[in-house]
Short mmCIF file of C-alpha atoms in Angstrom, two decimals:
data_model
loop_
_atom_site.label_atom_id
_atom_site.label_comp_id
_atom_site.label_asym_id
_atom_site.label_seq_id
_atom_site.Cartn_x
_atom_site.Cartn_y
_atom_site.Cartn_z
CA UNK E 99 3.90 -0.20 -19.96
CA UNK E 100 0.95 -1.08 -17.11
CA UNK E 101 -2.52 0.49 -17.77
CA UNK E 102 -2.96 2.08 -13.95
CA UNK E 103 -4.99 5.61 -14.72
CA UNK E 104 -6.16 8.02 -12.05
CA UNK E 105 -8.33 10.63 -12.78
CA UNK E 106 -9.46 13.81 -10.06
CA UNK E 107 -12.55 15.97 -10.10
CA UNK E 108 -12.94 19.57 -9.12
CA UNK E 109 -16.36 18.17 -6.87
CA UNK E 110 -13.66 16.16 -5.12
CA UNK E 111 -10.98 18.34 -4.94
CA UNK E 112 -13.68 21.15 -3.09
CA UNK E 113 -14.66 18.69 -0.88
CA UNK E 114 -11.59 18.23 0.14
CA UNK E 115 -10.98 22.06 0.72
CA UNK E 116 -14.24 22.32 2.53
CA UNK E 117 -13.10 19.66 5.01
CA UNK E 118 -10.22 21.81 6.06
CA UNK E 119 -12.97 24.37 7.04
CA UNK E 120 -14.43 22.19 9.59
CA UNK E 121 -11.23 20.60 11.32
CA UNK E 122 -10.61 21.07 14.77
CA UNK E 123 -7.15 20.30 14.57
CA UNK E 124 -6.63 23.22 11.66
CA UNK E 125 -3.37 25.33 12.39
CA UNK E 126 -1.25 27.15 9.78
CA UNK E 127 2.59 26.40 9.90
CA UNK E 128 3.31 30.71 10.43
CA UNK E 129 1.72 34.18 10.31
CA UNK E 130 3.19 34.44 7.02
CA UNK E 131 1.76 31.63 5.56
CA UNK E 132 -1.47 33.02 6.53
CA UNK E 133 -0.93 35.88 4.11
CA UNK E 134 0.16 33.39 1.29
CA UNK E 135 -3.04 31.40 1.65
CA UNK E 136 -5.10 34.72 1.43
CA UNK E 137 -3.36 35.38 -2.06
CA UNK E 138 -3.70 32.07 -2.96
CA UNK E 139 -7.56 32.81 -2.01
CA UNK E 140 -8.03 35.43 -4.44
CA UNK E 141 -6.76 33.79 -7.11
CA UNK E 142 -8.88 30.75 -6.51
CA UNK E 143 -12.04 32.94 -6.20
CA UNK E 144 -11.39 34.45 -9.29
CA UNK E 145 -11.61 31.10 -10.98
CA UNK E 146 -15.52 30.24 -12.28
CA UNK E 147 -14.32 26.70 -12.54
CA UNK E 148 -14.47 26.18 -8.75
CA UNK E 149 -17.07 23.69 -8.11
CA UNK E 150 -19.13 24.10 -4.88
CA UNK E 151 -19.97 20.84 -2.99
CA UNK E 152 -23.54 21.64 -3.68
CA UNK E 153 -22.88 20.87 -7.10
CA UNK E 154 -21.76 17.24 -6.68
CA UNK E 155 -25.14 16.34 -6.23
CA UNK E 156 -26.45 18.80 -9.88
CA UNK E 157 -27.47 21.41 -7.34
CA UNK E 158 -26.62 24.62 -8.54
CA UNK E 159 -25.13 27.18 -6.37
CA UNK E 160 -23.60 30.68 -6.79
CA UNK E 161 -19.84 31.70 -6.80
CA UNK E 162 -20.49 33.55 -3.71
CA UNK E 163 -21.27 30.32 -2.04
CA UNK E 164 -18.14 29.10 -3.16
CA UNK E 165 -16.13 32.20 -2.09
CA UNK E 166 -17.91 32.31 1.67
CA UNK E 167 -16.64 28.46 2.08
CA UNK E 168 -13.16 29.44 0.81
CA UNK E 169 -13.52 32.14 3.09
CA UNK E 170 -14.57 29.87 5.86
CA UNK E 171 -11.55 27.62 5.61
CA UNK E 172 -8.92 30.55 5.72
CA UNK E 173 -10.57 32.37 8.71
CA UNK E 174 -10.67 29.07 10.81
CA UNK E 175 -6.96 29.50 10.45
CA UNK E 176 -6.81 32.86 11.23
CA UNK E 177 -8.97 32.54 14.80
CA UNK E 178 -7.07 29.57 15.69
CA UNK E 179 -3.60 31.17 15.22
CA UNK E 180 -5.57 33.87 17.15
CA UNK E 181 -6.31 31.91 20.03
CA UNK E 182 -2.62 30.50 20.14
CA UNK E 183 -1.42 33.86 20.13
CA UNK E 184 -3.80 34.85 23.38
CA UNK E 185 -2.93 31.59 25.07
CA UNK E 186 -6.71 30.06 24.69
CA UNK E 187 -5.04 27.02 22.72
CA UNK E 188 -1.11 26.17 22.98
CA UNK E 189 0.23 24.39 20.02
CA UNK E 190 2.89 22.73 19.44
CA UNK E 191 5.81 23.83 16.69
CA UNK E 192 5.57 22.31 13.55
CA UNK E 193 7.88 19.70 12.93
CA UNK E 194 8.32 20.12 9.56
CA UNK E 195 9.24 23.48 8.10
CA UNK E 196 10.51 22.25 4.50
CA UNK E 197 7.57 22.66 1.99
CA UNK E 198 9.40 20.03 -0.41
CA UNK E 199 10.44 17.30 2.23
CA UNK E 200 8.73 14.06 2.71
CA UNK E 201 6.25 13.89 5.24
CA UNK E 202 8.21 10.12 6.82
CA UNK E 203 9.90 12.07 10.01
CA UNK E 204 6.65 13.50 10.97
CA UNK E 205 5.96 10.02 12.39
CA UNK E 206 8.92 8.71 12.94
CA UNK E 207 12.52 9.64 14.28
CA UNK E 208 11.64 12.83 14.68
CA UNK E 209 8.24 13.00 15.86
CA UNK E 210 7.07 12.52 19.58
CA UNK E 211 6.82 8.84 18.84
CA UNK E 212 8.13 6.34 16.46
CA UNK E 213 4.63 5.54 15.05
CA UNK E 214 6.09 3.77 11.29
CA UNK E 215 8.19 1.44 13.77
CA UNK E 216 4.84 -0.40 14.23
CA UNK E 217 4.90 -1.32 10.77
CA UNK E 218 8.41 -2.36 10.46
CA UNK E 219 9.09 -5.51 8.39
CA UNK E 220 12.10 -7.29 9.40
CA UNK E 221 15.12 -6.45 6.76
CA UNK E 222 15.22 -8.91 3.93
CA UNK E 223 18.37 -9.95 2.01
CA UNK E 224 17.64 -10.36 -1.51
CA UNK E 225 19.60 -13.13 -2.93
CA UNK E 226 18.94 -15.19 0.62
CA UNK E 227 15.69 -14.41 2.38
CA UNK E 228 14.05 -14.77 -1.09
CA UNK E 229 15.43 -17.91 -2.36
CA UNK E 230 16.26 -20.62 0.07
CA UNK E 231 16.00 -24.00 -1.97
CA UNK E 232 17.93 -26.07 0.53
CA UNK E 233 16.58 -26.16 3.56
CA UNK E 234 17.58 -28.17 7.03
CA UNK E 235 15.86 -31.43 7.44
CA UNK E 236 12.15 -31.27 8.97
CA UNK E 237 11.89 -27.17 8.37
CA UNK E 238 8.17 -26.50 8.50
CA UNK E 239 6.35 -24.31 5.77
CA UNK E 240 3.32 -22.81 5.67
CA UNK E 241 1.14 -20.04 4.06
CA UNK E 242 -1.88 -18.65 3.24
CA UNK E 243 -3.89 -16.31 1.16
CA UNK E 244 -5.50 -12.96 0.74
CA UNK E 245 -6.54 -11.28 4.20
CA UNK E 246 -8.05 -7.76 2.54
CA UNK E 247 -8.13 -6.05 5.52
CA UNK E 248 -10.44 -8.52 7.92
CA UNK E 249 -8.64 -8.93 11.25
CA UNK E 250 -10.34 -11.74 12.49
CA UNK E 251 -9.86 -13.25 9.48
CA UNK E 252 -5.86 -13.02 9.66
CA UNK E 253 -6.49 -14.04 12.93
CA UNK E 254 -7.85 -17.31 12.16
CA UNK E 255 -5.19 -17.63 9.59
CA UNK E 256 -2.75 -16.98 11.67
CA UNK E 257 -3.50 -19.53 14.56
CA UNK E 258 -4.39 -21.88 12.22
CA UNK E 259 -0.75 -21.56 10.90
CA UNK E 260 0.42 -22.28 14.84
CA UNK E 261 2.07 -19.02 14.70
CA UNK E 262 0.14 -17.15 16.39
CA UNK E 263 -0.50 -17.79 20.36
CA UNK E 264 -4.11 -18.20 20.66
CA UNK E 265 -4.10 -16.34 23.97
CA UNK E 266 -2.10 -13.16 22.60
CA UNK E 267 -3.85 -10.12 21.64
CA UNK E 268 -3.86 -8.12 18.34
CA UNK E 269 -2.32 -5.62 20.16
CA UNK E 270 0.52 -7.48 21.79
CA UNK E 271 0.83 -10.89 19.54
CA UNK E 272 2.80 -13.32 19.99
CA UNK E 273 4.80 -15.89 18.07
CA UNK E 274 4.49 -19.56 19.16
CA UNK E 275 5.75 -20.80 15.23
CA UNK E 276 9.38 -21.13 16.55
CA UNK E 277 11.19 -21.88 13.44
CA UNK E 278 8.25 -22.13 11.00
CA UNK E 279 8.67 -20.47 7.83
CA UNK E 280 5.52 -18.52 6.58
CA UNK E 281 4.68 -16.82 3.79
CA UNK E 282 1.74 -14.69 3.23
CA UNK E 283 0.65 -14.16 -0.74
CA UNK E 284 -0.26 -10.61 -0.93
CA UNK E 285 -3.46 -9.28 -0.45
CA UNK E 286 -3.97 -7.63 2.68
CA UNK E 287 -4.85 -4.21 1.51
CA UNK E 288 -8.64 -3.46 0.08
CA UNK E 289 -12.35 -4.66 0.70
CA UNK E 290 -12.16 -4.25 4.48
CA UNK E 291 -11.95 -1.83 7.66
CA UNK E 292 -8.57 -3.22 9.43
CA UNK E 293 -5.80 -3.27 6.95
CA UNK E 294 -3.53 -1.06 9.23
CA UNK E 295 -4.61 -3.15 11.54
CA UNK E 296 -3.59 -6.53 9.64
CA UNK E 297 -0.48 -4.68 8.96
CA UNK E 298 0.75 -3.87 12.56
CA UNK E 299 0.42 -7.52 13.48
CA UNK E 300 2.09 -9.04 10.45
CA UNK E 301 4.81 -7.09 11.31
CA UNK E 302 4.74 -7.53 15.21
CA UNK E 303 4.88 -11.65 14.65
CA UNK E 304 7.59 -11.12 11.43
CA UNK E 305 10.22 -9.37 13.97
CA UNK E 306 9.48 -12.08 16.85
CA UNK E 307 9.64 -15.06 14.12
CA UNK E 308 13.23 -13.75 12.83
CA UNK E 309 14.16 -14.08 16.98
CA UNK E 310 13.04 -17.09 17.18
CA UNK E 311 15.02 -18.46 14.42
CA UNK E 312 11.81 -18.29 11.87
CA UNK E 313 10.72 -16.49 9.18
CA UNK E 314 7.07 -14.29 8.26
CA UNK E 315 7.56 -13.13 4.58
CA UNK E 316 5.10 -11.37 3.29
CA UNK E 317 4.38 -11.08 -0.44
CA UNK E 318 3.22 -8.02 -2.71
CA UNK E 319 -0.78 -8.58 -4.19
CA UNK E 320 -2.07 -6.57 -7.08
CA UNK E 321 -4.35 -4.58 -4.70
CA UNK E 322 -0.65 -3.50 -2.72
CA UNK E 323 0.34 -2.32 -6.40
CA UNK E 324 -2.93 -0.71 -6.89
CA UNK E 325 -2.32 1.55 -3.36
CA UNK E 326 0.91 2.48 -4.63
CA UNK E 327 -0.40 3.81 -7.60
CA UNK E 328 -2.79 5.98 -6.02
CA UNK E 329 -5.50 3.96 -7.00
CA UNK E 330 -8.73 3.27 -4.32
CA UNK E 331 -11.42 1.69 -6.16
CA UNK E 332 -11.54 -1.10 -3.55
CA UNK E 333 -10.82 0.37 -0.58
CA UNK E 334 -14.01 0.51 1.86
CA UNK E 335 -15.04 3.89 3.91
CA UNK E 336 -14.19 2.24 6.97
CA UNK E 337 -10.50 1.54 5.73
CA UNK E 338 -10.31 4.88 4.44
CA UNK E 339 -11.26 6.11 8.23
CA UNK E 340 -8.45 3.94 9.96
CA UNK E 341 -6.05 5.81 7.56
CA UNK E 342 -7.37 9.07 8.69
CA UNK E 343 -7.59 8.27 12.09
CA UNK E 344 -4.18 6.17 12.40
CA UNK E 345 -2.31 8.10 10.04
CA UNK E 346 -3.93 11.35 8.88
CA UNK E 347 -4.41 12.80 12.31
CA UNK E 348 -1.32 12.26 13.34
CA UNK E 349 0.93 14.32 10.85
CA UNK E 350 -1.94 17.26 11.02
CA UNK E 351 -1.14 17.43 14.64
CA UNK E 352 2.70 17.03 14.30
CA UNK E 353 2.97 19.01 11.25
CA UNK E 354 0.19 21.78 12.88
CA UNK E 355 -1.33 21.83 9.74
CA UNK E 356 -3.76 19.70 7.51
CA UNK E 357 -2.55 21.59 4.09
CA UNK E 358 -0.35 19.04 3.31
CA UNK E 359 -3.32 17.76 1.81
CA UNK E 360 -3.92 19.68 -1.02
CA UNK E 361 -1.77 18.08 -2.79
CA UNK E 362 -3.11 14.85 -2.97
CA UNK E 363 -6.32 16.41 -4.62
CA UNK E 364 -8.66 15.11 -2.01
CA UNK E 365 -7.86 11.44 -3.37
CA UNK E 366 -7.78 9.46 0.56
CA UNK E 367 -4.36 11.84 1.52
CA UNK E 368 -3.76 9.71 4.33
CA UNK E 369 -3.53 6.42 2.13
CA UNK E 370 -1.79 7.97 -0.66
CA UNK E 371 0.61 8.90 1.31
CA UNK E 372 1.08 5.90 3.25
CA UNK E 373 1.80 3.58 0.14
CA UNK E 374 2.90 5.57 -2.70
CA UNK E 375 6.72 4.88 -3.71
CA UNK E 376 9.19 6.97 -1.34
CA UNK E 377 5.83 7.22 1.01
CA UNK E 378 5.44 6.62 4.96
CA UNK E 379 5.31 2.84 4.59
CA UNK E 380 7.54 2.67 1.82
CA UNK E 381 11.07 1.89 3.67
CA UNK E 382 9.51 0.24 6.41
CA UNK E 383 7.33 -1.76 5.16
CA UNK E 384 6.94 -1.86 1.64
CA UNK E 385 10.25 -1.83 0.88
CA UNK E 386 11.27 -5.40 2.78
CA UNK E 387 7.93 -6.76 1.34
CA UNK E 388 8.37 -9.14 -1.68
CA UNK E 389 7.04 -10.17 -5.33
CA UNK E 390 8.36 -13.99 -5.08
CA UNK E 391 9.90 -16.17 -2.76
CA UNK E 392 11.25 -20.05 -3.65
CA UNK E 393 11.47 -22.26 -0.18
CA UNK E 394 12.39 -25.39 -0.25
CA UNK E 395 10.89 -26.79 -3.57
CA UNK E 396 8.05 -24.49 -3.82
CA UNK E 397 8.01 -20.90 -5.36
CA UNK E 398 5.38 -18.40 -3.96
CA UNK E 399 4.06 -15.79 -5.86
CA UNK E 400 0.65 -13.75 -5.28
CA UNK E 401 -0.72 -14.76 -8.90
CA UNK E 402 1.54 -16.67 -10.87
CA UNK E 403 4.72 -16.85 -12.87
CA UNK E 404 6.03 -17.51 -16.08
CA UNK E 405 9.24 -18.51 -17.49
CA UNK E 406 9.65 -14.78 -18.71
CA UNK E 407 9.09 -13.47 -15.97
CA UNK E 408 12.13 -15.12 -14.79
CA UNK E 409 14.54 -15.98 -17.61
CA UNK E 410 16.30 -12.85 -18.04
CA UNK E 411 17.58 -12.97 -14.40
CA UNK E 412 18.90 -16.29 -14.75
CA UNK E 413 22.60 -17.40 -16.26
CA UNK E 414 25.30 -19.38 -16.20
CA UNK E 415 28.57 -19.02 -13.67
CA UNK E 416 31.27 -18.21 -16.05
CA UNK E 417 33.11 -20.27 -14.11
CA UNK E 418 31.96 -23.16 -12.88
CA UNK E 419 28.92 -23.67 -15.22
CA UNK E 420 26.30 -23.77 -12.85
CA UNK E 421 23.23 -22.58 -13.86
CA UNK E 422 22.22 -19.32 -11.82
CA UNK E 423 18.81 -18.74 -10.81
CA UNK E 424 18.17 -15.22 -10.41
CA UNK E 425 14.78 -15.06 -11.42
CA UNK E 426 13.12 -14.36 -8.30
CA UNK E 427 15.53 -11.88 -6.88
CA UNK E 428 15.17 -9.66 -9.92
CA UNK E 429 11.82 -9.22 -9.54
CA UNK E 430 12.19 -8.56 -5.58
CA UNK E 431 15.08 -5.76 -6.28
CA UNK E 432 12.99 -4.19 -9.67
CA UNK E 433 10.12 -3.72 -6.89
CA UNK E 434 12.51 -2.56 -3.76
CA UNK E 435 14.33 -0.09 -6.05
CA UNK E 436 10.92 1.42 -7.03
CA UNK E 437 9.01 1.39 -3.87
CA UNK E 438 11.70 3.29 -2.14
CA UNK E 439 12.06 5.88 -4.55
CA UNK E 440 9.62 9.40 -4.77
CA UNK E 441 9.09 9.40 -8.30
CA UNK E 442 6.95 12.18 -8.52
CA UNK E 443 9.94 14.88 -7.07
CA UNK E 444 8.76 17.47 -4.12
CA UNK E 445 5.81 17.91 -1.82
CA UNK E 446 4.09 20.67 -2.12
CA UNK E 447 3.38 20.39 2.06
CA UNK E 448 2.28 24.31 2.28
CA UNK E 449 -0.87 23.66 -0.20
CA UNK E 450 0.79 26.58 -2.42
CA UNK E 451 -1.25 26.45 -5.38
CA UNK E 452 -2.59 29.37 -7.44
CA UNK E 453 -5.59 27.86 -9.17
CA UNK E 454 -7.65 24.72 -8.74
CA UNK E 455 -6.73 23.19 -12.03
CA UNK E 456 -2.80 23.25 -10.76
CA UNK E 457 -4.22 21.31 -7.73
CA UNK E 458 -5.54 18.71 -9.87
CA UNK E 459 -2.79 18.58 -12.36
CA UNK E 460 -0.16 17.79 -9.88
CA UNK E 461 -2.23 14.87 -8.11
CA UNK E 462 -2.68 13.42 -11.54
CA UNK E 463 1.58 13.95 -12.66
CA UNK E 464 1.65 12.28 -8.95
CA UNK E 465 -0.22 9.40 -10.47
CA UNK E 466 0.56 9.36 -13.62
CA UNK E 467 4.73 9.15 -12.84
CA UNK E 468 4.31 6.26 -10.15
CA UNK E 469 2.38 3.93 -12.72
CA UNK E 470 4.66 4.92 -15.81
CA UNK E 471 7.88 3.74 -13.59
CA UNK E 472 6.19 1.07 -12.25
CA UNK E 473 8.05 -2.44 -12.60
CA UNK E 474 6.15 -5.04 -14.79
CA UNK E 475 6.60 -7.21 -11.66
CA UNK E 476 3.72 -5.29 -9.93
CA UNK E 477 2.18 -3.95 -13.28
CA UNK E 478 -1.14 -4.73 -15.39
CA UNK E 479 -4.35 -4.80 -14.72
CA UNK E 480 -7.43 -6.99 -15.08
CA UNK E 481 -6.38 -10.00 -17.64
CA UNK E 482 -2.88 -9.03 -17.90
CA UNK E 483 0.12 -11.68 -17.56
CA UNK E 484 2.20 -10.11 -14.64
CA UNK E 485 3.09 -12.02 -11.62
CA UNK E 486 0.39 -10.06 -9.31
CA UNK E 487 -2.59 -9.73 -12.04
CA UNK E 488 -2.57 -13.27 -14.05
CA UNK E 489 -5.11 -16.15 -13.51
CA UNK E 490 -3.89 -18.47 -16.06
CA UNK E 491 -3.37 -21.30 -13.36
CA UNK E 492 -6.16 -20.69 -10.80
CA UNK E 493 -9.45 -19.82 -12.80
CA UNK E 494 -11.70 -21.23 -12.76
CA UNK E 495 -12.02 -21.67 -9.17
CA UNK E 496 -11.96 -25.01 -7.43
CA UNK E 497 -11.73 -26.71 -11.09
CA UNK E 498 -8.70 -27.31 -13.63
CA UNK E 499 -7.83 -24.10 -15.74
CA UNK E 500 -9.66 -23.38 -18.99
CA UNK E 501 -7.05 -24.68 -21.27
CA UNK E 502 -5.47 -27.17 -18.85
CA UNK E 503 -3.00 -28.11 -21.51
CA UNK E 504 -1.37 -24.70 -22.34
CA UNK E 505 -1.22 -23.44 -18.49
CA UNK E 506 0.34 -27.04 -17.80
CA UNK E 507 3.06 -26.10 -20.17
CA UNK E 508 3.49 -22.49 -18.95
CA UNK E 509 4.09 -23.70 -15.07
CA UNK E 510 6.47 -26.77 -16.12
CA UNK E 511 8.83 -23.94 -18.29
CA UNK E 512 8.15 -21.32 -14.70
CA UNK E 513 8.90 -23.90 -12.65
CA UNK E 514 12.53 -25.04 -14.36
CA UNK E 515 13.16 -21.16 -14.57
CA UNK E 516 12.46 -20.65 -10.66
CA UNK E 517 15.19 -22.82 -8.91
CA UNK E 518 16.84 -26.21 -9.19
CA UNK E 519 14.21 -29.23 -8.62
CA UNK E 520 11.32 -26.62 -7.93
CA UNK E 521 8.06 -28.84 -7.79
CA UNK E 522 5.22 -26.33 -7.24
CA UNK E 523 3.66 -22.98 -7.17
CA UNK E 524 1.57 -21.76 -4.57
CA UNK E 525 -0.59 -18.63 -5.26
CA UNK E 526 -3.56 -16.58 -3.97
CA UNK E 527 -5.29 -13.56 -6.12
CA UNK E 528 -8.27 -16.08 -7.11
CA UNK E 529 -10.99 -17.15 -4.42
CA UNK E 530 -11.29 -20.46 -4.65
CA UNK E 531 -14.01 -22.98 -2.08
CA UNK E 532 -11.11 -24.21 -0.43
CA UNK E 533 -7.30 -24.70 -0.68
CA UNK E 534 -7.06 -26.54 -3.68
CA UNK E 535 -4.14 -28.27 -6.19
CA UNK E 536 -4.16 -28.03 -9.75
CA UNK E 537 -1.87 -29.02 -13.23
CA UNK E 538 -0.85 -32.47 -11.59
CA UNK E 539 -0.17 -30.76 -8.19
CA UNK E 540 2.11 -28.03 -9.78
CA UNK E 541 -0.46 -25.26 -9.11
CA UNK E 542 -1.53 -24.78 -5.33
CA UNK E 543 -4.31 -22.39 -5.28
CA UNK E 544 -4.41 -20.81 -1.74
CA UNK E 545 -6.99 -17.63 -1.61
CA UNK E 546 -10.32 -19.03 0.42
CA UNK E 547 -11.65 -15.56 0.07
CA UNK E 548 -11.51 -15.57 4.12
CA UNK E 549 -12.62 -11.89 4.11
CA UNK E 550 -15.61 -10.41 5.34
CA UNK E 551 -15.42 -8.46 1.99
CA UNK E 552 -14.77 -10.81 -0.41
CA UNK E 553 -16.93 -13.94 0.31
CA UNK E 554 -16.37 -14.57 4.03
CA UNK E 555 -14.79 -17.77 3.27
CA UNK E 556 -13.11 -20.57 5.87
CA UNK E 557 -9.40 -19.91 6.49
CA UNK E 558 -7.30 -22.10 5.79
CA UNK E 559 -3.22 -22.81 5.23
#
């Protein structure tokens, strides 16, 4: 069971019912929604537990206050359906008319362009992509730590690597690594303003490094696992905009609506959606991302491992004898099968809600269902033992563990689990001065803290 709660406020919710009053780019789906919503306006008028923005900040205002704003957001609708209707404003037909569907095709197959395919991981084969322990002679490896949503960070990173053409733009990258095998620990989400951004080219340089005969794997962090969850804590305003602006704005204007919204209880809509299992990102991106990877001799993992973590995957061939390791690929299908799923059933796209309190109920059963089926792979929290979320073999930073002896024990038993002849682990999650080795070189601590956000740290790989 992982300890991931999220919790929504009426202050929050009516701020994010005020901001539909103020869009530009407001349009209901059809006339007759527009008669639903002023039902559904009544009702929530009625309620004395509607919370005016005003009140966020212990200012107390009247209900009527509350209504007029209500009143404000519906009649926005109204003129601009208005103005369609006279010709002032053409818009488009929605693309989505389901109320339950998922809101993927708005931005991708169906939509007026494939905006997801920007974010499109190459397809990896679990079983061979994620465990490649014999590898052809001279095969160069590299990787590096958490980016957390600095560009020019993953930029440095990334040329450092000699992956990345030097000369290349974010926009148009290019691979130079031939057939270098990277892997990137997790990490790229949180703490900073580009993470779409870092996103877009990870993926651009993965699809031209599987072309080129190499490889750009990228691993999940606990901050991907917090996303998924619903949970923001450590996402900065400026991410929160690029999701708006990248993501957000585009499925108002193909869905000619913003009330999809609603349902996320005013808890960053645009990033919630993007991340959360069965979301936009999810079979694109998410879903070919991994928890563990074992190349060559060395096992990759965002935090750490332990031999439990592993063990039950493993066996014996019945037939030969052989010892199976199957660690690692358990993990990577427990978290595919669960990222690609919508745990929480249907959308509630049309903002159909007859009170506030149902609002706020289903964001939190949205929550609440995504953590509770979460796999202990991506699971925890602060001091717990999963693979994302422990620090028993990189804190302190720059120095030996705090009881050297145990951890050494721990990563010897991990590392017999993980593969045949596996020597080391390399992980990020902790900043550390520097790339650094640890346990008798068993533990290869890799997070420099390169991001603006964290401690602005050298990169290195």
């Amino acid at each position: 069971m992982i300890t991931f709660v999220a919790s929504f406020s009426r202050p929050t919710l009516v701020s994010a019912i005020s901001a539909f009053s103020t869009s530009a780019g407001n349009r209901l789906l059809t006339s007759s929604s527009t008669s639903t919503g002023t039902r559904r306006l009544s009702s929530l008028c009625s309620s004395s537990l509607l919370l005016s923005r005003q009140q966020q900040s212990h200012t107390r205002r009247t209900t009527t206050t509350t209504q007029l704003q209500l009143l404000n957001f519906f009649s926005t609708n109204n003129d601009n359906e208005e103005e369609s209707a006279s010709g002032k404003q053409q818009q488009q037909q929605p693309l989505l008319l389901d109320p339950k569907a998922p809101l993927r095709p708005l931005l991708s197959e169906n939509s007026h362009e494939n905006h997801l395919s920007q974010y499109t991981l190459p397809p990896t084969t679990i079983g061979i992509d994620d465990y490649r322990p014999t590898l052809k002679k001279g095969t160069r490896i590299v990787s590096f730590g958490d980016v957390h949503g600095d560009i020019s960070a993953l930029r440095s990173f990334l040329i450092t690597a000699e992956i990345l053409d030097p000369n290349s733009s974010n926009d148009e990258p290019i691979w130079c690594g031939g057939e270098t095998i990277c892997v990137q620990t997790g990490d790229v989400l949180d703490r900073g303003d580009d993470e779409l951004a870092c996103f877009r080219l990870l993926a651009t340089l993965a699809r031209q490094a599987v072309k080129a005969g190499g490889s750009l794997l990228l691993l999940y962090g606990n901050h991907e696992s917090l996303n998924a969850a619903g949970l923001f804590q450590y996402a900065n305003p400026g991410g929160n905009t690029e999701f708006e602006k990248t993501i957000g704005d585009r499925i108002d204007y193909n869905y000619g609506s913003n009330r999809w919204r609603l349902q996320f209880a005013g808890n960053e809509p645009s990033r919630w959606a993007s991340f959360e299992p069965g979301g936009l990102l999810a079979e694109n991106l998410l879903g070919n991302m991994l928890v563990s990877c074992v190349v060559g001799r060395t096992v990759f993992v965002h935090a750490g491992l332990t031999a439990s973590h592993l063990r039950e995957g493993n066996g014996v061939n019945e037939e030969s004898g052989e010892r199976v390791y199957g660690g690692v690929c358990r993990l990577n299908e427990q978290a595919r099968e669960w990222i690609l799923k919508s745990h929480h059933g249907d959308n509630n796209n049309w903002g159909e809600y007859n009170r506030v309190e149902d609002v706020i109920a289903a964001a939190q059963n949205r929550a609440k269902v995504a953590s509770k089926t979460m796999p202990d792979c991506l699971g925890g929290g602060i001091g717990a033992s999963s693979p994302v979320w422990m620090r028993d073999y990189s804190q302190p930073n720059d120095r030996e563990p705090k009881n050297a002896r145990k951890a050494n024990a721990m990563i010897e038993e991990a590392l017999q689990e993980a593969g045949p002849d596996i020597q080391r682990m390399v992980m990020g999650h902790t900043p550390q001065q520097k790339i650094n080795a640890a346990l008798g070189g068993k533990a290869w601590r890799i997070d420099v803290g390169a991001s603006k956000g964290v401690m602005g740290g050298t990169p290195e790989v």
